[in-house]
Coordinates of C-alpha atoms in Angstrom, one line a residue:
M931 CA -29.0 82.3 5.4
G932 CA -28.1 82.0 9.0
R933 CA -29.3 78.5 9.3
S934 CA -26.9 76.7 11.3
V935 CA -26.4 72.6 10.5
S936 CA -25.5 70.2 13.1
R937 CA -23.1 67.0 12.7
W938 CA -24.8 65.0 13.9
A939 CA -28.7 64.2 14.0
F940 CA -28.2 63.6 17.6
E941 CA -26.0 63.9 20.4
V942 CA -24.4 60.9 22.2
D943 CA -22.6 60.8 25.8
D944 CA -19.7 59.1 26.5
K945 CA -22.0 56.8 29.0
R946 CA -24.3 56.2 26.2
M947 CA -21.7 55.3 23.9
E948 CA -20.5 52.8 25.8
T949 CA -23.8 51.3 26.4
I950 CA -24.5 51.0 22.6
V951 CA -20.7 49.2 22.0
N952 CA -21.8 46.8 25.2
G953 CA -24.6 46.0 23.4
F954 CA -23.4 45.4 20.1
I955 CA -20.4 43.1 21.7
C956 CA -23.7 41.1 23.4
V957 CA -25.3 40.8 19.7
I958 CA -22.2 39.9 18.0
A959 CA -20.9 37.3 21.2
I960 CA -24.3 35.2 21.0
V961 CA -24.5 35.5 17.2
A962 CA -21.0 33.7 17.2
L963 CA -22.1 31.1 20.0
G964 CA -24.8 30.4 17.8
L965 CA -22.6 29.8 14.8
G966 CA -20.2 28.0 16.8
A967 CA -22.7 25.6 18.5
R968 CA -23.7 24.6 14.8
S969 CA -20.4 23.9 13.3
S970 CA -19.8 21.5 17.0
E971 CA -22.9 19.9 15.6
G972 CA -21.5 19.3 12.5
L973 CA -18.5 18.1 13.8
A974 CA -20.3 15.3 15.9
Q975 CA -21.3 13.8 12.8
E976 CA -19.6 10.9 11.5
P977 CA -17.8 11.6 8.5
S978 CA -19.1 10.1 5.2
S979 CA -15.8 9.4 3.9
V980 CA -12.0 9.0 5.1
V981 CA -8.4 9.2 3.6
E982 CA -5.7 8.0 5.1
T983 CA -1.7 7.7 4.4
Y984 CA 0.1 4.9 5.8
G985 CA 4.2 4.8 4.0
A986 CA 3.7 3.8 1.0
W987 CA -0.2 2.4 1.4
T988 CA -3.4 5.0 1.4
V989 CA -6.9 3.9 3.5
Q990 CA -9.8 5.4 1.9
C991 CA -13.3 4.6 3.8
K992 CA -16.6 5.6 2.5
Q993 CA -20.5 5.1 3.1
V994 CA -22.4 3.7 1.4
R995 CA -25.8 3.7 1.6
N996 CA -28.2 0.8 0.5
K997 CA -31.1 2.5 -1.0
K998 CA -33.7 -0.7 -0.8
K999 CA -33.0 -1.2 3.2
G1000 CA -32.6 2.1 4.3
K1001 CA -29.5 1.1 6.1
S1002 CA -25.7 2.7 5.4
R1003 CA -22.5 0.4 5.6
K1004 CA -19.0 0.7 5.9
T1005 CA -16.3 0.3 2.8
C1006 CA -12.4 0.3 3.0
Q1007 CA -9.7 -0.3 1.0
M1008 CA -6.1 0.1 1.2
S1009 CA -4.0 1.0 -2.2
Q1010 CA -0.9 1.7 -4.2
E1011 CA -0.4 3.0 -7.2
I1012 CA 2.6 3.1 -9.3
K1013 CA 2.7 6.0 -12.1
Q1014 CA 5.1 7.1 -15.2
K1015 CA 6.7 9.5 -13.8
R1016 CA 7.2 11.6 -16.8
T1017 CA 3.6 11.4 -18.0
G1018 CA 1.8 10.2 -15.0
T1019 CA 0.5 7.4 -16.5
R1020 CA -0.6 4.7 -14.1
I1021 CA 1.7 1.5 -14.8
I1022 CA 0.2 -0.5 -12.0
M1023 CA -2.8 -0.2 -9.2
L1024 CA -2.9 -3.3 -6.1
A1025 CA -6.2 -2.7 -3.9
I1026 CA -7.2 -4.7 -1.3
S1027 CA -10.4 -5.1 0.5
S1028 CA -11.6 -6.9 3.1
V1029 CA -13.9 -9.5 2.1
D1030 CA -15.1 -10.6 5.7
E1031 CA -13.2 -10.6 9.2
S1032 CA -10.5 -13.0 7.5
K1033 CA -10.4 -13.2 4.1
F1034 CA -9.5 -10.0 1.8
K1035 CA -9.6 -9.6 -2.0
I1036 CA -6.4 -8.2 -4.0
T1037 CA -7.7 -6.6 -7.3
I1038 CA -4.4 -5.9 -9.9
I1039 CA -5.0 -3.1 -12.2
S1040 CA -2.1 -3.5 -15.0
P1041 CA -1.8 -1.3 -18.2
F1042 CA -2.5 -2.3 -21.8
G1043 CA -0.5 -4.0 -24.1
L1044 CA 0.8 -7.6 -21.7
L1045 CA 0.5 -11.1 -22.7
L1046 CA -2.6 -11.8 -20.7
S1047 CA -1.7 -15.4 -21.1
E1048 CA 1.5 -15.0 -18.6
G1049 CA -0.7 -13.8 -16.3
I1050 CA 0.9 -12.0 -13.3
K1051 CA 3.5 -13.5 -10.9
L1052 CA 4.0 -11.8 -7.2
T1053 CA 7.2 -11.9 -5.4
L1054 CA 8.1 -10.7 -2.0
D1055 CA 11.3 -9.4 -1.6
K1056 CA 12.8 -11.5 -4.6
E1057 CA 10.8 -14.7 -3.4
E1058 CA 7.8 -16.3 -5.7
L1059 CA 4.6 -16.1 -3.8
M1060 CA 2.1 -16.7 -6.2
S1061 CA 1.1 -16.3 -9.9
I1062 CA -2.3 -14.9 -11.0
N1063 CA -4.2 -14.7 -14.1
F1064 CA -6.0 -11.3 -15.8
K1065 CA -9.6 -11.7 -15.2
T1066 CA -10.8 -9.1 -18.0
C1067 CA -9.7 -5.9 -19.4
L1068 CA -11.8 -2.8 -19.3
P1069 CA -11.0 0.6 -20.3
I1070 CA -8.6 1.7 -17.6
G1071 CA -6.8 -1.6 -18.0
C1072 CA -6.6 -5.5 -17.2
F1073 CA -7.8 -7.0 -13.9
S1074 CA -6.5 -9.5 -12.1
E1075 CA -8.4 -11.0 -8.8
L1076 CA -7.8 -13.0 -6.0
Q1077 CA -8.9 -13.8 -2.1
L1078 CA -6.4 -14.2 0.2
A1079 CA -7.1 -15.4 4.2
N1080 CA -5.8 -13.3 6.6
E1081 CA -2.8 -16.1 7.4
Q1082 CA -1.8 -15.7 3.9
L1083 CA -1.2 -12.1 4.3
R1084 CA 1.3 -12.6 7.0
P1085 CA 4.8 -13.3 5.1
V1086 CA 3.9 -9.5 3.6
R1087 CA 3.0 -7.7 6.8
S1088 CA 6.9 -8.9 7.5
S1089 CA 8.5 -7.8 4.1
K1090 CA 9.9 -4.8 2.4
T1091 CA 8.8 -4.9 -1.6
L1092 CA 6.3 -6.9 -3.4
G1093 CA 7.0 -7.8 -7.1
V1094 CA 4.5 -7.8 -10.3
H1095 CA 6.0 -9.5 -12.3
T1096 CA 4.5 -9.3 -16.4
V1097 CA 5.2 -9.6 -20.0
G1098 CA 5.2 -7.3 -22.6
F1099 CA 2.9 -8.7 -26.0
N1100 CA 6.9 -8.7 -27.2
G1101 CA 7.9 -11.5 -24.9
Q1102 CA 9.9 -8.5 -22.8
K1103 CA 10.2 -9.0 -19.3
L1104 CA 8.0 -6.5 -17.2
L1105 CA 8.9 -5.9 -13.2
T1106 CA 7.1 -3.4 -11.1
N1107 CA 8.1 -3.1 -7.3
L1108 CA 5.6 -1.9 -4.4
S1109 CA 7.2 -0.5 -1.3
L1110 CA 5.6 -2.9 1.8
K1111 CA 6.1 0.5 4.0
G1112 CA 2.8 0.8 6.2
F1113 CA 1.5 -2.4 5.0
D1114 CA 0.9 -3.9 8.3
A1115 CA -1.0 -1.0 9.2
A1116 CA -2.8 0.1 6.7
I1117 CA -4.4 -3.3 6.3
K1118 CA -4.6 -2.8 10.4
R1119 CA -6.7 -0.4 9.6
L1120 CA -8.5 -2.1 6.8
Q1121 CA -10.1 -4.2 9.5
S1122 CA -11.1 -1.9 11.6
P1123 CA -12.8 1.3 9.3
M1124 CA -13.8 4.6 10.3

């Protein structure tokens, strides 16, 4: 048993070890640069959707692809949703989308249990703005829609609260106030999507 076993299969001197380490560092750097170039290519692409917050308003924009025409277009909407604190149930949601450069579509989704024949009355800082009829009810709530020209939204831009008045099926008058904090910035963003 006079056999000796070496701990290393080969011996490496300091200069050889430095060359190996430097070569390994170069390989890592090349791989990292390649991965960095790929991720920067991904960053250069336009996002498919964007969600931004302006005060009490959320602006959502996304790319919608028309399969028949093979083109995509950007669609945006701004919205505010009021929920019941205890249960998280939606009380009211108001969404605004751009129809064209001078018109906006406003959609209000209200809960069930309202007297539909009374419609909705909107107020700005407690001054009556307009009345809207309910259009239909779907499983997510009852819908009201209207179109407004850009000029008709001017008073909204300088107000603090938008009151949404409804009447419960039992005749009880209900009021939900939406904050207009950030409304002006959100509507400007809506007009210049993504």
